């Protein structure tokens, strides 16, 4: 399922997202269930049925991939199962992601009831494991790790160094 292409996610026909909607500005979302990708590509339409017809007014929308029936509210999607270990085999290689669930989510606010929402998805998580090999006789102390990317890396970051001397 989903494949990364640079900074974009390509969808496969049949991929399913959870879709939720709420009256604009209200905290209570309605679970609309599964919506399915109609085609392959970076920009696709998802089809499904809303839990109930929309009344006049504007709505906020929230979508998350991969679909899980257990997600009954957007808050319920905070814990997402990451697939088994995936190892990137080269600089900028995405081969390790082919066929894997890459958790993404997006929301859009204040969409008219008679308009089709367009949701931009963002990656929810990324785990990077760095192995440091000491080929000298002297001890090495790792105090930090630095990353660069072609565009800003957003979100919260945690550094867990297992063992302070190698």
Tab-separated table of N, CA and C in Angstrom:
chain	number	residue	atom	x	y	z
A	1	UNK	N	0.856	-1.183	0.000
A	1	UNK	CA	0.000	0.000	0.000
A	1	UNK	C	0.888	1.227	0.000
A	2	UNK	N	0.367	2.359	0.031
A	2	UNK	CA	1.088	3.618	-0.158
A	2	UNK	C	2.589	3.447	-0.380
A	3	UNK	N	3.114	4.179	-1.327
A	3	UNK	CA	4.534	4.175	-1.635
A	3	UNK	C	5.008	5.616	-1.626
A	4	UNK	N	6.137	5.875	-0.978
A	4	UNK	CA	6.685	7.229	-0.978
A	4	UNK	C	7.444	7.478	-2.266
A	5	UNK	N	7.233	8.670	-2.835
A	5	UNK	CA	7.951	9.115	-4.025
A	5	UNK	C	8.507	10.485	-3.684
A	6	UNK	N	9.744	10.542	-3.206
A	6	UNK	CA	10.277	11.806	-2.714
A	6	UNK	C	9.475	12.224	-1.504
A	7	UNK	N	8.899	13.430	-1.548
A	7	UNK	CA	8.104	13.920	-0.430
A	7	UNK	C	6.614	13.634	-0.629
A	8	UNK	N	6.251	12.903	-1.672
A	8	UNK	CA	4.848	12.601	-1.970
A	8	UNK	C	4.522	11.151	-1.640
A	9	UNK	N	3.245	10.900	-1.385
A	9	UNK	CA	2.762	9.548	-1.171
A	9	UNK	C	1.917	9.149	-2.367
A	10	UNK	N	2.225	8.014	-2.961
A	10	UNK	CA	1.406	7.482	-4.044
A	10	UNK	C	0.458	6.447	-3.476
A	11	UNK	N	-0.809	6.524	-3.874
A	11	UNK	CA	-1.845	5.614	-3.412
A	11	UNK	C	-2.032	4.510	-4.426
A	12	UNK	N	-2.538	3.380	-3.965
A	12	UNK	CA	-2.922	2.285	-4.838
A	12	UNK	C	-4.433	2.138	-4.771
A	13	UNK	N	-5.052	1.810	-5.895
A	13	UNK	CA	-6.491	1.575	-5.910
A	13	UNK	C	-6.825	0.549	-4.834
A	14	UNK	N	-7.842	0.834	-4.046
A	14	UNK	CA	-8.243	-0.060	-2.969
A	14	UNK	C	-7.718	0.351	-1.606
A	15	UNK	N	-6.705	1.255	-1.548
A	15	UNK	CA	-6.266	1.766	-0.250
A	15	UNK	C	-7.459	2.392	0.452
A	16	UNK	N	-7.571	2.202	1.753
A	16	UNK	CA	-8.693	2.745	2.510
A	16	UNK	C	-8.211	3.709	3.584
A	17	UNK	N	-8.960	4.796	3.745
A	17	UNK	CA	-8.710	5.771	4.805
A	17	UNK	C	-9.915	5.814	5.737
A	18	UNK	N	-9.684	6.242	6.965
A	18	UNK	CA	-10.784	6.585	7.870
A	18	UNK	C	-11.133	8.036	7.590
A	19	UNK	N	-12.415	8.348	7.495
A	19	UNK	CA	-12.854	9.723	7.273
A	19	UNK	C	-13.799	10.134	8.394
A	20	UNK	N	-13.602	11.348	8.905
A	20	UNK	CA	-14.427	11.908	9.971
A	20	UNK	C	-14.827	13.322	9.584
A	21	UNK	N	-16.002	13.759	10.038
A	21	UNK	CA	-16.395	15.156	9.809
A	21	UNK	C	-17.057	15.723	11.062
A	22	UNK	N	-16.974	17.040	11.191
A	22	UNK	CA	-17.603	17.754	12.313
A	22	UNK	C	-18.108	19.089	11.789
A	23	UNK	N	-19.147	19.602	12.411
A	23	UNK	CA	-19.585	20.963	12.107
A	23	UNK	C	-18.398	21.878	12.397
A	24	UNK	N	-18.138	22.813	11.497
A	24	UNK	CA	-16.975	23.692	11.624
A	24	UNK	C	-16.824	24.250	13.032
A	25	UNK	N	-15.633	24.002	13.611
A	25	UNK	CA	-15.324	24.529	14.926
A	25	UNK	C	-15.803	23.687	16.095
A	26	UNK	N	-16.584	22.658	15.840
A	26	UNK	CA	-17.088	21.801	16.922
A	26	UNK	C	-16.093	20.674	17.203
A	27	UNK	N	-15.969	20.246	18.456
A	27	UNK	CA	-14.991	19.211	18.792
A	27	UNK	C	-15.458	17.780	18.518
A	28	UNK	N	-16.757	17.568	18.346
A	28	UNK	CA	-17.287	16.209	18.170
A	28	UNK	C	-17.338	15.835	16.696
A	29	UNK	N	-16.558	14.814	16.329
A	29	UNK	CA	-16.515	14.337	14.946
A	29	UNK	C	-17.428	13.141	14.762
A	30	UNK	N	-17.995	13.027	13.563
A	30	UNK	CA	-18.801	11.872	13.169
A	30	UNK	C	-17.881	10.924	12.411
A	31	UNK	N	-17.948	9.643	12.729
A	31	UNK	CA	-17.147	8.630	12.050
A	31	UNK	C	-17.867	8.218	10.769
A	32	UNK	N	-17.261	8.532	9.623
A	32	UNK	CA	-17.851	8.162	8.333
A	32	UNK	C	-17.331	6.824	7.822
A	33	UNK	N	-16.463	6.177	8.588
A	33	UNK	CA	-15.979	4.851	8.213
A	33	UNK	C	-14.926	4.882	7.123
A	34	UNK	N	-14.888	3.795	6.350
A	34	UNK	CA	-13.856	3.616	5.327
A	34	UNK	C	-14.232	4.294	4.020
A	35	UNK	N	-13.252	4.981	3.439
A	35	UNK	CA	-13.353	5.510	2.087
A	35	UNK	C	-12.196	4.915	1.301
A	36	UNK	N	-12.440	4.528	0.045
A	36	UNK	CA	-11.482	3.750	-0.727
A	36	UNK	C	-10.954	4.529	-1.928
A	37	UNK	N	-9.629	4.395	-2.170
A	37	UNK	CA	-8.989	5.042	-3.321
A	37	UNK	C	-9.523	4.412	-4.598
A	38	UNK	N	-9.907	5.263	-5.537
A	38	UNK	CA	-10.489	4.789	-6.786
A	38	UNK	C	-9.435	4.478	-7.846
A	39	UNK	N	-8.201	4.966	-7.651
A	39	UNK	CA	-7.166	4.795	-8.675
A	39	UNK	C	-5.799	4.815	-8.017
A	40	UNK	N	-4.747	4.674	-8.829
A	40	UNK	CA	-3.369	4.788	-8.356
A	40	UNK	C	-2.891	6.217	-8.583
A	41	UNK	N	-1.936	6.668	-7.752
A	41	UNK	CA	-1.319	7.964	-7.993
A	41	UNK	C	-1.185	8.801	-6.742
A	42	UNK	N	-0.577	9.985	-6.908
A	42	UNK	CA	-0.332	10.887	-5.776
A	42	UNK	C	-1.583	11.669	-5.404
A	43	UNK	N	-2.432	11.963	-6.358
A	43	UNK	CA	-3.650	12.724	-6.097
A	43	UNK	C	-4.831	11.896	-6.582
A	44	UNK	N	-5.566	11.311	-5.657
A	44	UNK	CA	-6.659	10.411	-6.025
A	44	UNK	C	-7.934	10.802	-5.291
A	45	UNK	N	-9.042	10.284	-5.762
A	45	UNK	CA	-10.326	10.472	-5.098
A	45	UNK	C	-10.637	9.226	-4.282
A	46	UNK	N	-11.200	9.449	-3.102
A	46	UNK	CA	-11.644	8.361	-2.240
A	46	UNK	C	-13.161	8.363	-2.239
A	47	UNK	N	-13.756	7.189	-2.358
A	47	UNK	CA	-15.207	7.101	-2.385
A	47	UNK	C	-15.708	6.279	-1.202
A	48	UNK	N	-16.901	6.622	-0.762
A	48	UNK	CA	-17.541	5.936	0.342
A	48	UNK	C	-18.854	6.631	0.638
A	49	UNK	N	-19.482	6.269	1.727
A	49	UNK	CA	-20.755	6.863	2.107
A	49	UNK	C	-20.628	7.541	3.456
A	50	UNK	N	-21.131	8.767	3.546
A	50	UNK	CA	-21.140	9.481	4.819
A	50	UNK	C	-22.112	8.794	5.780
A	51	UNK	N	-21.820	8.912	7.054
A	51	UNK	CA	-22.683	8.296	8.066
A	51	UNK	C	-24.089	8.871	8.023
A	52	UNK	N	-24.200	10.148	7.641
A	52	UNK	CA	-25.505	10.799	7.515
A	52	UNK	C	-25.348	11.988	6.568
A	53	UNK	N	-26.449	12.428	5.945
A	53	UNK	CA	-26.367	13.583	5.039
A	53	UNK	C	-25.909	14.836	5.796
A	54	UNK	N	-25.227	15.723	5.077
A	54	UNK	CA	-24.761	16.966	5.684
A	54	UNK	C	-25.855	18.029	5.602
A	55	UNK	N	-26.056	18.747	6.683
A	55	UNK	CA	-26.983	19.880	6.687
A	55	UNK	C	-26.260	21.092	6.101
A	56	UNK	N	-27.011	22.142	5.778
A	56	UNK	CA	-26.380	23.382	5.304
A	56	UNK	C	-25.366	23.849	6.335
A	57	UNK	N	-24.280	24.408	5.864
A	57	UNK	CA	-23.237	24.906	6.761
A	57	UNK	C	-21.870	24.451	6.304
A	58	UNK	N	-20.871	24.702	7.127
A	58	UNK	CA	-19.502	24.330	6.810
A	58	UNK	C	-19.013	23.247	7.772
A	59	UNK	N	-18.055	22.440	7.292
A	59	UNK	CA	-17.594	21.280	8.038
A	59	UNK	C	-16.069	21.201	8.073
A	60	UNK	N	-15.573	20.578	9.146
A	60	UNK	CA	-14.161	20.243	9.270
A	60	UNK	C	-14.032	18.755	8.962
A	61	UNK	N	-12.947	18.369	8.281
A	61	UNK	CA	-12.734	16.981	7.875
A	61	UNK	C	-11.388	16.493	8.381
A	62	UNK	N	-11.315	15.222	8.760
A	62	UNK	CA	-10.091	14.594	9.215
A	62	UNK	C	-10.019	13.222	8.564
A	63	UNK	N	-8.845	12.880	8.008
A	63	UNK	CA	-8.662	11.573	7.368
A	63	UNK	C	-7.348	10.967	7.847
A	64	UNK	N	-7.324	9.639	7.955
A	64	UNK	CA	-6.102	8.950	8.383
A	64	UNK	C	-5.946	7.636	7.617
A	65	UNK	N	-4.721	7.308	7.292
A	65	UNK	CA	-4.370	6.044	6.645
A	65	UNK	C	-3.264	5.405	7.468
A	66	UNK	N	-3.231	4.124	7.707
A	66	UNK	CA	-4.115	3.106	7.152
A	66	UNK	C	-5.444	3.030	7.899
A	67	UNK	N	-6.456	2.563	7.205
A	67	UNK	CA	-7.786	2.419	7.785
A	67	UNK	C	-7.767	1.374	8.889
A	68	UNK	N	-8.495	1.638	9.953
A	68	UNK	CA	-8.715	0.644	11.014
A	68	UNK	C	-10.114	0.853	11.563
A	69	UNK	N	-10.898	-0.206	11.605
A	69	UNK	CA	-12.271	-0.124	12.101
A	69	UNK	C	-12.311	0.361	13.546
A	70	UNK	N	-11.220	0.154	14.289
A	70	UNK	CA	-11.189	0.547	15.698
A	70	UNK	C	-11.106	2.059	15.888
A	71	UNK	N	-10.743	2.799	14.843
A	71	UNK	CA	-10.655	4.255	14.969
A	71	UNK	C	-12.064	4.833	14.907
A	72	UNK	N	-12.639	5.165	16.066
A	72	UNK	CA	-14.000	5.682	16.059
A	72	UNK	C	-14.046	7.203	16.131
A	73	UNK	N	-12.937	7.837	16.479
A	73	UNK	CA	-12.844	9.299	16.483
A	73	UNK	C	-11.430	9.680	16.040
A	74	UNK	N	-11.208	10.919	15.585
A	74	UNK	CA	-9.837	11.318	15.252
A	74	UNK	C	-8.889	11.132	16.436
A	75	UNK	N	-9.374	11.351	17.652
A	75	UNK	CA	-8.517	11.164	18.827
A	75	UNK	C	-8.083	9.711	18.958
A	76	UNK	N	-8.901	8.795	18.481
A	76	UNK	CA	-8.581	7.377	18.561
A	76	UNK	C	-7.471	6.961	17.616
A	77	UNK	N	-7.099	7.824	16.692
A	77	UNK	CA	-6.051	7.494	15.723
A	77	UNK	C	-4.669	7.888	16.219
A	78	UNK	N	-4.564	8.401	17.427
A	78	UNK	CA	-3.271	8.856	17.939
A	78	UNK	C	-2.278	7.708	18.058
A	79	UNK	N	-2.761	6.490	18.308
A	79	UNK	CA	-1.883	5.332	18.391
A	79	UNK	C	-2.061	4.530	17.114
A	80	UNK	N	-1.010	4.490	16.312
A	80	UNK	CA	-1.075	3.805	15.025
A	80	UNK	C	-0.008	2.721	15.008
A	81	UNK	N	-0.379	1.546	14.567
A	81	UNK	CA	0.570	0.442	14.502
A	81	UNK	C	1.497	0.646	13.322
A	82	UNK	N	2.785	0.672	13.616
A	82	UNK	CA	3.784	0.803	12.560
A	82	UNK	C	4.158	-0.604	12.113
A	83	UNK	N	4.304	-0.825	10.807
A	83	UNK	CA	4.603	-2.172	10.327
A	83	UNK	C	5.957	-2.678	10.829
A	84	UNK	N	6.223	-3.935	10.563
A	84	UNK	CA	7.485	-4.549	10.967
A	84	UNK	C	8.660	-3.725	10.465
A	85	UNK	N	9.828	-3.978	11.031
A	85	UNK	CA	11.027	-3.201	10.715
A	85	UNK	C	11.216	-3.043	9.207
A	86	UNK	N	11.529	-1.835	8.821
A	86	UNK	CA	11.815	-1.523	7.428
A	86	UNK	C	13.185	-0.864	7.401
A	87	UNK	N	14.053	-1.330	6.530
A	87	UNK	CA	15.401	-0.795	6.473
A	87	UNK	C	15.643	-0.137	5.132
A	88	UNK	N	16.041	1.126	5.169
A	88	UNK	CA	16.367	1.844	3.941
A	88	UNK	C	17.732	1.358	3.487
A	89	UNK	N	17.833	0.926	2.231
A	89	UNK	CA	19.058	0.276	1.758
A	89	UNK	C	20.018	1.217	1.050
A	90	UNK	N	19.680	2.465	0.904
A	90	UNK	CA	20.581	3.412	0.246
A	90	UNK	C	20.071	4.815	0.415
A	91	UNK	N	20.890	5.784	0.077
A	91	UNK	CA	20.489	7.174	0.197
A	91	UNK	C	19.279	7.456	-0.680
A	92	UNK	N	18.204	7.912	-0.098
A	92	UNK	CA	16.963	8.259	-0.788
A	92	UNK	C	16.227	7.055	-1.368
A	93	UNK	N	16.600	5.844	-0.984
A	93	UNK	CA	15.896	4.657	-1.465
A	93	UNK	C	14.535	4.565	-0.790
A	94	UNK	N	13.508	4.256	-1.562
A	94	UNK	CA	12.165	4.079	-1.008
A	94	UNK	C	11.695	2.635	-1.171
A	95	UNK	N	12.590	1.765	-1.656
A	95	UNK	CA	12.202	0.383	-1.931
A	95	UNK	C	11.675	-0.320	-0.693
A	96	UNK	N	12.193	0.051	0.486
A	96	UNK	CA	11.763	-0.592	1.726
A	96	UNK	C	10.320	-0.264	2.066
A	97	UNK	N	9.746	0.757	1.449
A	97	UNK	CA	8.385	1.181	1.776
A	97	UNK	C	7.344	0.579	0.842
A	98	UNK	N	7.766	-0.058	-0.235
A	98	UNK	CA	6.811	-0.615	-1.185
A	98	UNK	C	5.976	-1.687	-0.501
A	99	UNK	N	4.679	-1.534	-0.589
A	99	UNK	CA	3.774	-2.507	-0.008
A	99	UNK	C	3.560	-2.353	1.484
A	100	UNK	N	4.147	-1.325	2.096
A	100	UNK	CA	4.031	-1.143	3.541
A	100	UNK	C	3.033	-0.042	3.865
A	101	UNK	N	2.433	-0.132	5.039
A	101	UNK	CA	1.557	0.932	5.508
A	101	UNK	C	2.400	2.071	6.058
A	102	UNK	N	2.329	3.231	5.437
A	102	UNK	CA	3.041	4.411	5.922
A	102	UNK	C	1.982	5.327	6.519
A	103	UNK	N	1.899	5.440	7.842
A	103	UNK	CA	0.801	6.199	8.439
A	103	UNK	C	0.831	7.675	8.051
A	104	UNK	N	-0.264	8.142	7.468
A	104	UNK	CA	-0.415	9.541	7.082
A	104	UNK	C	-1.788	10.029	7.528
A	105	UNK	N	-1.897	11.329	7.750
A	105	UNK	CA	-3.183	11.910	8.143
A	105	UNK	C	-3.254	13.333	7.633
A	106	UNK	N	-4.460	13.857	7.565
A	106	UNK	CA	-4.639	15.240	7.153
A	106	UNK	C	-5.992	15.746	7.586
A	107	UNK	N	-6.097	17.060	7.646
A	107	UNK	CA	-7.402	17.650	7.942
A	107	UNK	C	-7.556	18.948	7.166
A	108	UNK	N	-8.784	19.320	6.987
A	108	UNK	CA	-9.129	20.573	6.324
A	108	UNK	C	-10.355	21.121	7.040
A	109	UNK	N	-10.390	22.421	7.200
A	109	UNK	CA	-11.459	23.038	7.993
A	109	UNK	C	-12.298	23.987	7.156
A	110	UNK	N	-13.528	24.175	7.626
A	110	UNK	CA	-14.430	25.194	7.083
A	110	UNK	C	-14.756	24.982	5.605
A	111	UNK	N	-15.125	23.751	5.252
A	111	UNK	CA	-15.484	23.404	3.878
A	111	UNK	C	-17.008	23.436	3.766
A	112	UNK	N	-17.515	24.115	2.762
A	112	UNK	CA	-18.966	24.200	2.557
A	112	UNK	C	-19.561	22.799	2.413
A	113	UNK	N	-20.786	22.641	2.915
A	113	UNK	CA	-21.451	21.331	2.918
A	113	UNK	C	-21.603	20.735	1.522
A	114	UNK	N	-21.676	21.583	0.488
A	114	UNK	CA	-21.882	21.093	-0.868
A	114	UNK	C	-20.586	21.048	-1.686
A	115	UNK	N	-19.439	21.220	-1.021
A	115	UNK	CA	-18.142	21.157	-1.697
A	115	UNK	C	-17.437	19.851	-1.317
A	116	UNK	N	-16.576	19.380	-2.199
A	116	UNK	CA	-15.791	18.183	-1.920
A	116	UNK	C	-14.510	18.595	-1.210
A	117	UNK	N	-14.258	18.066	0.000
A	117	UNK	CA	-13.028	18.443	0.710
A	117	UNK	C	-11.794	17.882	0.014
A	118	UNK	N	-10.735	18.666	-0.024
A	118	UNK	CA	-9.435	18.229	-0.523
A	118	UNK	C	-8.485	18.223	0.656
A	119	UNK	N	-7.984	17.054	0.992
A	119	UNK	CA	-7.160	16.880	2.181
A	119	UNK	C	-5.718	16.612	1.770
A	120	UNK	N	-4.792	17.410	2.287
A	120	UNK	CA	-3.363	17.154	2.100
A	120	UNK	C	-2.894	16.280	3.257
A	121	UNK	N	-2.296	15.157	2.945
A	121	UNK	CA	-1.836	14.228	3.969
A	121	UNK	C	-0.385	14.517	4.341
A	122	UNK	N	-0.047	14.273	5.606
A	122	UNK	CA	1.325	14.380	6.090
A	122	UNK	C	1.684	13.095	6.806
A	123	UNK	N	2.946	12.733	6.755
A	123	UNK	CA	3.397	11.535	7.455
A	123	UNK	C	3.273	11.748	8.950
A	124	UNK	N	2.780	10.742	9.641
A	124	UNK	CA	2.590	10.841	11.079
A	124	UNK	C	3.830	10.464	11.864
A	125	UNK	N	4.623	9.588	11.316
A	125	UNK	CA	5.760	9.127	12.097
A	125	UNK	C	6.885	8.639	11.208
A	126	UNK	N	8.047	8.717	11.737
A	126	UNK	CA	9.221	8.151	11.091
A	126	UNK	C	10.183	7.753	12.198
A	127	UNK	N	10.709	6.582	12.105
A	127	UNK	CA	11.665	6.107	13.092
A	127	UNK	C	12.990	5.897	12.377
A	128	UNK	N	14.031	6.490	12.910
A	128	UNK	CA	15.351	6.365	12.306
A	128	UNK	C	16.284	5.770	13.343
A	129	UNK	N	16.944	4.710	12.977
A	129	UNK	CA	17.890	4.059	13.875
A	129	UNK	C	19.284	4.253	13.286
A	130	UNK	N	20.203	4.754	14.105
A	130	UNK	CA	21.558	5.024	13.653
A	130	UNK	C	22.515	4.106	14.408
A	131	UNK	N	23.342	3.377	13.676
A	131	UNK	CA	24.372	2.541	14.289
A	131	UNK	C	25.698	3.282	14.176
A	132	UNK	N	26.384	3.443	15.297
A	132	UNK	CA	27.704	4.068	15.308
A	132	UNK	C	28.718	2.976	15.616
A	133	UNK	N	29.675	2.800	14.725
A	133	UNK	CA	30.705	1.779	14.918
A	133	UNK	C	32.020	2.464	15.251
A	134	UNK	N	32.595	2.099	16.373
A	134	UNK	CA	33.862	2.668	16.814
A	134	UNK	C	34.991	1.740	16.393
A	135	UNK	N	35.828	2.208	15.467
A	135	UNK	CA	36.941	1.390	14.996
A	135	UNK	C	38.268	1.829	15.615
A	136	UNK	N	38.172	2.588	16.708
A	136	UNK	CA	39.388	3.029	17.402
A	136	UNK	C	39.445	2.397	18.778
A	137	UNK	N	40.580	2.546	19.442
A	137	UNK	CA	40.735	2.013	20.797
A	137	UNK	C	40.139	2.957	21.837
A	138	UNK	N	39.984	4.233	21.490
A	138	UNK	CA	39.461	5.224	22.428
A	138	UNK	C	37.938	5.160	22.480
A	139	UNK	N	37.389	5.450	23.658
A	139	UNK	CA	35.931	5.466	23.810
A	139	UNK	C	35.341	6.645	23.045
A	140	UNK	N	34.171	6.458	22.484
A	140	UNK	CA	33.446	7.509	21.777
A	140	UNK	C	32.159	7.780	22.536
A	141	UNK	N	31.884	9.035	22.815
A	141	UNK	CA	30.640	9.402	23.475
A	141	UNK	C	29.711	10.044	22.452
A	142	UNK	N	28.532	9.465	22.243
A	142	UNK	CA	27.542	10.019	21.319
A	142	UNK	C	26.643	10.952	22.111
A	143	UNK	N	26.622	12.220	21.732
A	143	UNK	CA	25.800	13.192	22.461
A	143	UNK	C	24.655	13.736	21.621
A	144	UNK	N	24.617	13.407	20.346
A	144	UNK	CA	23.535	13.900	19.508
A	144	UNK	C	23.621	13.338	18.107
A	145	UNK	N	22.552	13.495	17.373
A	145	UNK	CA	22.471	13.051	15.991
A	145	UNK	C	21.837	14.182	15.201
A	146	UNK	N	22.323	14.450	13.992
A	146	UNK	CA	21.817	15.545	13.172
A	146	UNK	C	21.346	15.011	11.824
A	147	UNK	N	20.226	15.543	11.337
A	147	UNK	CA	19.687	15.142	10.042
A	147	UNK	C	19.445	16.375	9.180
A	148	UNK	N	19.582	16.214	7.878
A	148	UNK	CA	19.217	17.272	6.931
A	148	UNK	C	18.268	16.671	5.902
A	149	UNK	N	17.438	17.508	5.318
A	149	UNK	CA	16.478	17.052	4.320
A	149	UNK	C	16.267	18.168	3.302
A	150	UNK	N	15.724	17.835	2.127
A	150	UNK	CA	15.502	18.862	1.114
A	150	UNK	C	14.426	19.881	1.493
A	151	UNK	N	13.634	19.573	2.522
A	151	UNK	CA	12.654	20.531	3.014
A	151	UNK	C	12.553	20.362	4.526
A	152	UNK	N	11.816	21.273	5.174
A	152	UNK	CA	11.724	21.242	6.627
A	152	UNK	C	11.196	19.905	7.130
A	153	UNK	N	11.763	19.434	8.234
A	153	UNK	CA	11.266	18.241	8.919
A	153	UNK	C	10.446	18.745	10.090
A	154	UNK	N	9.145	18.447	10.094
A	154	UNK	CA	8.244	18.973	11.114
A	154	UNK	C	7.895	17.917	12.132
A	155	UNK	N	7.551	18.370	13.323
A	155	UNK	CA	7.033	17.461	14.318
A	155	UNK	C	7.860	17.423	15.578
A	156	UNK	N	7.526	16.488	16.437
A	156	UNK	CA	8.231	16.307	17.704
A	156	UNK	C	9.306	15.247	17.509
A	157	UNK	N	10.445	15.464	18.122
A	157	UNK	CA	11.559	14.540	17.962
A	157	UNK	C	12.040	14.056	19.318
A	158	UNK	N	12.355	12.792	19.385
A	158	UNK	CA	12.921	12.195	20.594
A	158	UNK	C	14.187	11.473	20.212
A	159	UNK	N	15.229	11.639	21.014
A	159	UNK	CA	16.494	10.957	20.783
A	159	UNK	C	16.712	9.980	21.921
A	160	UNK	N	16.800	8.702	21.589
A	160	UNK	CA	17.014	7.669	22.592
A	160	UNK	C	18.344	7.012	22.295
A	161	UNK	N	19.378	7.409	23.016
A	161	UNK	CA	20.694	6.826	22.825
A	161	UNK	C	20.822	5.661	23.799
A	162	UNK	N	20.948	4.446	23.248
A	162	UNK	CA	21.044	3.266	24.105
A	162	UNK	C	22.515	2.992	24.378
A	163	UNK	N	22.979	3.420	25.523
A	163	UNK	CA	24.381	3.277	25.867
A	163	UNK	C	25.112	4.548	25.512
A	164	UNK	N	25.833	5.119	26.468
A	164	UNK	CA	26.441	6.423	26.204
A	164	UNK	C	27.888	6.321	25.752
A	165	UNK	N	28.504	5.135	25.835
A	165	UNK	CA	29.890	5.001	25.411
A	165	UNK	C	30.021	3.729	24.582
A	166	UNK	N	30.764	3.850	23.505
A	166	UNK	CA	31.017	2.667	22.660
A	166	UNK	C	32.497	2.536	22.404
